PDB file of C-alpha atoms in Angstrom:
ATOM      1  CA  GLU F   1     193.219 -26.913 -25.495  1.00  0.00           C
ATOM      2  CA  ALA F   2     193.217 -30.447 -24.102  1.00  0.00           C
ATOM      3  CA  GLU F   3     189.957 -29.638 -22.320  1.00  0.00           C
ATOM      4  CA  GLY F   4     188.309 -28.199 -25.430  1.00  0.00           C
ATOM      5  CA  VAL F   5     189.052 -24.537 -24.739  1.00  0.00           C
ATOM      6  CA  ARG F   6     189.831 -22.563 -27.870  1.00  0.00           C
ATOM      7  CA  THR F   7     193.242 -20.946 -27.695  1.00  0.00           C
ATOM      8  CA  ILE F   8     194.876 -18.559 -30.112  1.00  0.00           C
ATOM      9  CA  HIS F   9     198.618 -18.667 -30.652  1.00  0.00           C
ATOM     10  CA  LEU F  10     200.353 -15.842 -32.469  1.00  0.00           C
ATOM     11  CA  GLU F  11     203.549 -16.657 -34.357  1.00  0.00           C
ATOM     12  CA  GLU F  12     205.394 -13.883 -32.556  1.00  0.00           C
ATOM     13  CA  ASN F  13     204.803 -11.541 -29.654  1.00  0.00           C
ATOM     14  CA  ARG F  14     203.006  -8.522 -31.121  1.00  0.00           C
ATOM     15  CA  GLY F  15     202.347  -6.828 -27.809  1.00  0.00           C
ATOM     16  CA  LEU F  16     199.470  -6.238 -25.454  1.00  0.00           C
ATOM     17  CA  ILE F  17     197.232  -4.315 -27.828  1.00  0.00           C
ATOM     18  CA  GLU F  18     197.370  -6.871 -30.624  1.00  0.00           C
ATOM     19  CA  ALA F  19     196.858  -9.748 -28.182  1.00  0.00           C
ATOM     20  CA  ARG F  20     193.724  -8.127 -26.767  1.00  0.00           C
ATOM     21  CA  MET F  21     192.391  -7.012 -30.144  1.00  0.00           C
ATOM     22  CA  THR F  22     192.989 -10.501 -31.604  1.00  0.00           C
ATOM     23  CA  GLY F  23     191.008 -12.001 -28.734  1.00  0.00           C
ATOM     24  CA  LEU F  24     188.256  -9.426 -29.186  1.00  0.00           C
ATOM     25  CA  ALA F  25     188.004 -10.192 -32.912  1.00  0.00           C
ATOM     26  CA  ALA F  26     187.880 -13.928 -32.231  1.00  0.00           C
ATOM     27  CA  THR F  27     184.806 -13.846 -29.992  1.00  0.00           C
ATOM     28  CA  ASN F  28     181.160 -13.095 -30.387  1.00  0.00           C
ATOM     29  CA  ALA F  29     180.533 -13.153 -26.628  1.00  0.00           C
ATOM     30  CA  ARG F  30     178.470 -10.265 -25.244  1.00  0.00           C
ATOM     31  CA  TYR F  31     181.079  -9.481 -22.610  1.00  0.00           C
ATOM     32  CA  VAL F  32     184.887  -9.417 -22.606  1.00  0.00           C
ATOM     33  CA  LEU F  33     187.222  -9.494 -19.606  1.00  0.00           C
ATOM     34  CA  PRO F  34     190.950  -8.943 -20.211  1.00  0.00           C
ATOM     35  CA  LEU F  35     193.087 -10.847 -17.707  1.00  0.00           C
ATOM     36  CA  ASP F  36     196.868 -10.751 -17.869  1.00  0.00           C
ATOM     37  CA  ALA F  37     198.558 -14.147 -17.656  1.00  0.00           C
ATOM     38  CA  ASP F  38     200.106 -13.524 -14.244  1.00  0.00           C
ATOM     39  CA  ASP F  39     196.891 -12.263 -12.600  1.00  0.00           C
ATOM     40  CA  CYS F  40     194.119 -14.368 -11.032  1.00  0.00           C
ATOM     41  CA  LEU F  41     190.356 -13.906 -11.296  1.00  0.00           C
ATOM     42  CA  ILE F  42     188.473 -14.257  -8.008  1.00  0.00           C
ATOM     43  CA  PRO F  43     186.040 -17.211  -8.172  1.00  0.00           C
ATOM     44  CA  GLY F  44     182.505 -15.998  -8.859  1.00  0.00           C
ATOM     45  CA  ALA F  45     183.569 -12.504  -9.977  1.00  0.00           C
ATOM     46  CA  LEU F  46     182.860 -13.028 -13.668  1.00  0.00           C
ATOM     47  CA  GLY F  47     179.302 -14.246 -13.076  1.00  0.00           C
ATOM     48  CA  ALA F  48     178.620 -11.480 -10.562  1.00  0.00           C
ATOM     49  CA  MET F  49     179.805  -8.793 -12.997  1.00  0.00           C
ATOM     50  CA  ALA F  50     177.759 -10.315 -15.851  1.00  0.00           C
ATOM     51  CA  ASP F  51     174.676 -10.261 -13.605  1.00  0.00           C
ATOM     52  CA  VAL F  52     175.253  -6.556 -12.893  1.00  0.00           C
ATOM     53  CA  LEU F  53     175.600  -5.754 -16.611  1.00  0.00           C
ATOM     54  CA  ASP F  54     172.561  -7.883 -17.474  1.00  0.00           C
ATOM     55  CA  ALA F  55     170.533  -5.864 -14.957  1.00  0.00           C
ATOM     56  CA  ASP F  56     171.751  -2.495 -16.299  1.00  0.00           C
ATOM     57  CA  PRO F  57     171.612  -2.294 -20.116  1.00  0.00           C
ATOM     58  CA  GLU F  58     172.963   1.284 -20.047  1.00  0.00           C
ATOM     59  CA  ALA F  59     176.206   0.229 -18.344  1.00  0.00           C
ATOM     60  CA  VAL F  60     179.127  -0.439 -20.677  1.00  0.00           C
ATOM     61  CA  ALA F  61     181.418  -2.037 -18.099  1.00  0.00           C
ATOM     62  CA  CYS F  62     181.508  -3.434 -14.580  1.00  0.00           C
ATOM     63  CA  CYS F  63     184.564  -3.181 -12.345  1.00  0.00           C
ATOM     64  CA  GLY F  64     185.426  -3.989  -8.763  1.00  0.00           C
ATOM     65  CA  ASP F  65     188.136  -3.694  -6.184  1.00  0.00           C
ATOM     66  CA  TYR F  66     191.261  -5.812  -6.519  1.00  0.00           C
ATOM     67  CA  VAL F  67     194.212  -7.181  -4.564  1.00  0.00           C
ATOM     68  CA  GLU F  68     197.829  -6.481  -5.450  1.00  0.00           C
ATOM     69  CA  PHE F  69     200.130  -9.300  -4.405  1.00  0.00           C
ATOM     70  CA  GLY F  70     203.738 -10.337  -4.905  1.00  0.00           C
ATOM     71  CA  ASP F  71     206.263  -7.833  -3.631  1.00  0.00           C
ATOM     72  CA  TRP F  72     203.556  -6.569  -1.239  1.00  0.00           C
ATOM     73  CA  HIS F  73     199.874  -7.186  -0.483  1.00  0.00           C
ATOM     74  CA  LEU F  74     197.325  -4.390  -0.758  1.00  0.00           C
ATOM     75  CA  VAL F  75     193.600  -4.110  -1.516  1.00  0.00           C
ATOM     76  CA  ARG F  76     192.898  -1.357  -4.055  1.00  0.00           C
ATOM     77  CA  ALA F  77     189.495   0.299  -3.820  1.00  0.00           C
ATOM     78  CA  VAL F  78     188.240   1.376  -7.236  1.00  0.00           C
ATOM     79  CA  PRO F  79     186.026   4.473  -7.540  1.00  0.00           C
ATOM     80  CA  GLU F  80     182.372   3.480  -7.651  1.00  0.00           C
ATOM     81  CA  GLN F  81     181.613   5.592 -10.733  1.00  0.00           C
ATOM     82  CA  LEU F  82     183.582   6.513 -13.801  1.00  0.00           C
ATOM     83  CA  ASP F  83     184.675  10.063 -13.118  1.00  0.00           C
ATOM     84  CA  PRO F  84     185.946  11.854 -16.253  1.00  0.00           C
ATOM     85  CA  TYR F  85     187.986  14.322 -14.194  1.00  0.00           C
ATOM     86  CA  ARG F  86     189.758  11.563 -12.279  1.00  0.00           C
ATOM     87  CA  VAL F  87     190.348   9.529 -15.441  1.00  0.00           C
ATOM     88  CA  ALA F  88     191.874  12.562 -17.151  1.00  0.00           C
ATOM     89  CA  TYR F  89     194.528  12.920 -14.477  1.00  0.00           C
ATOM     90  CA  THR F  90     195.032   9.454 -13.016  1.00  0.00           C
ATOM     91  CA  ASN F  91     194.142   5.905 -13.946  1.00  0.00           C
ATOM     92  CA  GLU F  92     192.499   4.263 -10.947  1.00  0.00           C
ATOM     93  CA  TYR F  93     190.343   1.885 -12.951  1.00  0.00           C
ATOM     94  CA  PRO F  94     191.492  -1.684 -13.586  1.00  0.00           C
ATOM     95  CA  VAL F  95     191.500  -3.133 -17.074  1.00  0.00           C
ATOM     96  CA  THR F  96     190.428  -6.450 -15.558  1.00  0.00           C
ATOM     97  CA  SER F  97     186.813  -5.394 -15.727  1.00  0.00           C
ATOM     98  CA  LEU F  98     183.914  -6.806 -17.695  1.00  0.00           C
ATOM     99  CA  PHE F  99     183.200  -4.797 -20.857  1.00  0.00           C
ATOM    100  CA  ARG F 100     180.403  -5.014 -23.392  1.00  0.00           C
ATOM    101  CA  ARG F 101     182.103  -6.319 -26.519  1.00  0.00           C
ATOM    102  CA  GLU F 102     180.272  -3.972 -28.882  1.00  0.00           C
ATOM    103  CA  VAL F 103     181.526  -0.934 -26.951  1.00  0.00           C
ATOM    104  CA  LEU F 104     185.130  -2.137 -27.208  1.00  0.00           C
ATOM    105  CA  GLU F 105     184.612  -2.616 -30.946  1.00  0.00           C
ATOM    106  CA  GLU F 106     183.080   0.870 -31.351  1.00  0.00           C
ATOM    107  CA  LEU F 107     186.001   2.480 -29.492  1.00  0.00           C
ATOM    108  CA  ASP F 108     188.611   0.347 -31.271  1.00  0.00           C
ATOM    109  CA  GLY F 109     189.510  -1.076 -27.862  1.00  0.00           C
ATOM    110  CA  TRP F 110     193.062  -0.481 -26.744  1.00  0.00           C
ATOM    111  CA  ARG F 111     194.332   0.854 -30.065  1.00  0.00           C
ATOM    112  CA  ARG F 112     196.107   4.117 -29.638  1.00  0.00           C
ATOM    113  CA  PRO F 113     197.134   7.156 -31.588  1.00  0.00           C
ATOM    114  CA  GLY F 114     200.760   7.798 -32.340  1.00  0.00           C
ATOM    115  CA  GLU F 115     203.477   5.656 -30.904  1.00  0.00           C
ATOM    116  CA  LEU F 116     202.351   5.139 -27.330  1.00  0.00           C
ATOM    117  CA  ILE F 117     204.455   2.458 -25.699  1.00  0.00           C
ATOM    118  CA  SER F 118     202.457   2.196 -22.529  1.00  0.00           C
ATOM    119  CA  TYR F 119     199.198   3.351 -20.919  1.00  0.00           C
ATOM    120  CA  GLU F 120     196.909   1.387 -23.273  1.00  0.00           C
ATOM    121  CA  ASP F 121     194.535   0.622 -20.410  1.00  0.00           C
ATOM    122  CA  TRP F 122     194.417   4.265 -19.327  1.00  0.00           C
ATOM    123  CA  LEU F 123     193.618   5.194 -22.921  1.00  0.00           C
ATOM    124  CA  LEU F 124     190.621   2.837 -22.918  1.00  0.00           C
ATOM    125  CA  TRP F 125     189.260   4.382 -19.708  1.00  0.00           C
ATOM    126  CA  MET F 126     189.776   7.867 -21.212  1.00  0.00           C
ATOM    127  CA  LYS F 127     187.801   6.826 -24.303  1.00  0.00           C
ATOM    128  CA  LEU F 128     184.960   5.628 -22.071  1.00  0.00           C
ATOM    129  CA  ALA F 129     185.069   8.724 -19.857  1.00  0.00           C
ATOM    130  CA  GLY F 130     185.085  10.990 -22.928  1.00  0.00           C
ATOM    131  CA  GLN F 131     181.783   9.443 -23.960  1.00  0.00           C
ATOM    132  CA  ARG F 132     180.431   9.816 -20.407  1.00  0.00           C
ATOM    133  CA  ALA F 133     179.918   6.050 -20.458  1.00  0.00           C
ATOM    134  CA  ARG F 134     178.121   4.436 -17.573  1.00  0.00           C
ATOM    135  CA  VAL F 135     180.419   2.093 -15.646  1.00  0.00           C
ATOM    136  CA  VAL F 136     179.076   0.232 -12.645  1.00  0.00           C
ATOM    137  CA  HIS F 137     180.967  -1.082  -9.635  1.00  0.00           C
ATOM    138  CA  LEU F 138     180.394  -4.556  -8.253  1.00  0.00           C
ATOM    139  CA  GLY F 139     180.139  -3.012  -4.792  1.00  0.00           C
ATOM    140  CA  PRO F 140     182.533  -1.698  -2.143  1.00  0.00           C
ATOM    141  CA  GLY F 141     184.901  -4.395  -0.977  1.00  0.00           C
ATOM    142  CA  ARG F 142     183.813  -6.825  -3.722  1.00  0.00           C
ATOM    143  CA  LEU F 143     187.029  -8.204  -5.148  1.00  0.00           C
ATOM    144  CA  VAL F 144     187.343  -9.041  -8.831  1.00  0.00           C
ATOM    145  CA  TYR F 145     190.919 -10.207  -9.276  1.00  0.00           C
ATOM    146  CA  ARG F 146     194.401 -10.488  -7.840  1.00  0.00           C
ATOM    147  CA  ARG F 147     197.090  -8.513  -9.659  1.00  0.00           C
ATOM    148  CA  ARG F 148     200.626  -9.838  -9.381  1.00  0.00           C
ATOM    149  CA  LEU F 149     203.332  -7.267  -8.738  1.00  0.00           C
ATOM    150  CA  HIS F 150     206.869  -8.310  -9.482  1.00  0.00           C
ATOM    151  CA  ALA F 151     210.028  -7.354 -11.252  1.00  0.00           C
ATOM    152  CA  GLY F 152     210.467  -8.479 -14.830  1.00  0.00           C
ATOM    153  CA  GLN F 153     208.688  -7.671 -18.068  1.00  0.00           C
ATOM    154  CA  ARG F 154     205.796  -5.731 -16.528  1.00  0.00           C
ATOM    155  CA  ALA F 155     208.198  -3.659 -14.428  1.00  0.00           C
ATOM    156  CA  ARG F 156     210.314  -2.886 -17.510  1.00  0.00           C
ATOM    157  CA  LEU F 157     207.266  -1.778 -19.490  1.00  0.00           C
ATOM    158  CA  LEU F 158     206.125   0.454 -16.643  1.00  0.00           C
ATOM    159  CA  ASP F 159     209.631   1.915 -16.386  1.00  0.00           C
ATOM    160  CA  ILE F 160     209.528   2.749 -20.100  1.00  0.00           C
ATOM    161  CA  GLY F 161     206.154   4.422 -19.619  1.00  0.00           C
ATOM    162  CA  LYS F 162     207.358   6.385 -16.593  1.00  0.00           C
ATOM    163  CA  ALA F 163     210.503   7.534 -18.401  1.00  0.00           C
ATOM    164  CA  GLN F 164     208.386   8.894 -21.257  1.00  0.00           C
ATOM    165  CA  HIS F 165     205.380   9.896 -19.179  1.00  0.00           C
ATOM    166  CA  ARG F 166     205.172  13.523 -20.317  1.00  0.00           C
ATOM    167  CA  ARG F 167     205.249  12.636 -24.010  1.00  0.00           C
ATOM    168  CA  ILE F 168     202.798   9.742 -23.663  1.00  0.00           C
ATOM    169  CA  TYR F 169     200.427  11.756 -21.480  1.00  0.00           C
ATOM    170  CA  GLN F 170     200.471  14.578 -24.038  1.00  0.00           C
ATOM    171  CA  GLN F 171     199.404  12.073 -26.698  1.00  0.00           C
ATOM    172  CA  LEU F 172     196.585  10.876 -24.428  1.00  0.00           C
ATOM    173  CA  ARG F 173     195.424  14.470 -23.957  1.00  0.00           C
ATOM    174  CA  GLN F 174     195.493  15.106 -27.706  1.00  0.00           C
ATOM    175  CA  ALA F 175     193.547  11.908 -28.390  1.00  0.00           C
ATOM    176  CA  ASN F 176     190.883  12.767 -25.797  1.00  0.00           C
ATOM    177  CA  PRO F 177     190.395  16.564 -25.870  1.00  0.00           C
ATOM    178  CA  GLU F 178     186.838  16.270 -24.509  1.00  0.00           C
ATOM    179  CA  LEU F 179     188.306  15.366 -21.099  1.00  0.00           C
ATOM    180  CA  PHE F 180     190.385  18.521 -20.927  1.00  0.00           C
TER     181      PHE F 180
END
């Protein structure tokens, strides 16, 4: 804020979905990149992804490989194309990707059916895969961001998701029957 950057403060924590949807509603930018507070964008990645989307008007998103750091260090290679079969059964695609804003608005972003507690990002990729959306990769080995792995809030949320995986996954299947 001190440097002139617009920030949005919510009175109370309303969760990941509402934070992302509030940010989406507050911008008129062509592209949107969700980045969790404890992750780090690789310098130059945003511009490189925007260039790829500018060059390919049919693409709805651009993703890249990423580094997990914290409790361990590992480079995750992201599939080069959005594969509906893979998305239906596993979420290998990172939410820290560059999306066309209008596509997120059309799909209602990360909003979910029912009472899903977790897997909002997987749901978004399922929505895209169900539409056979074109997603482009920045290129093999091109890193986009660093994802922090640690105990704490994120670990607790993932534990909740894992404990209720069957129920949540069933809701995902019901919400995206075209993938199954």
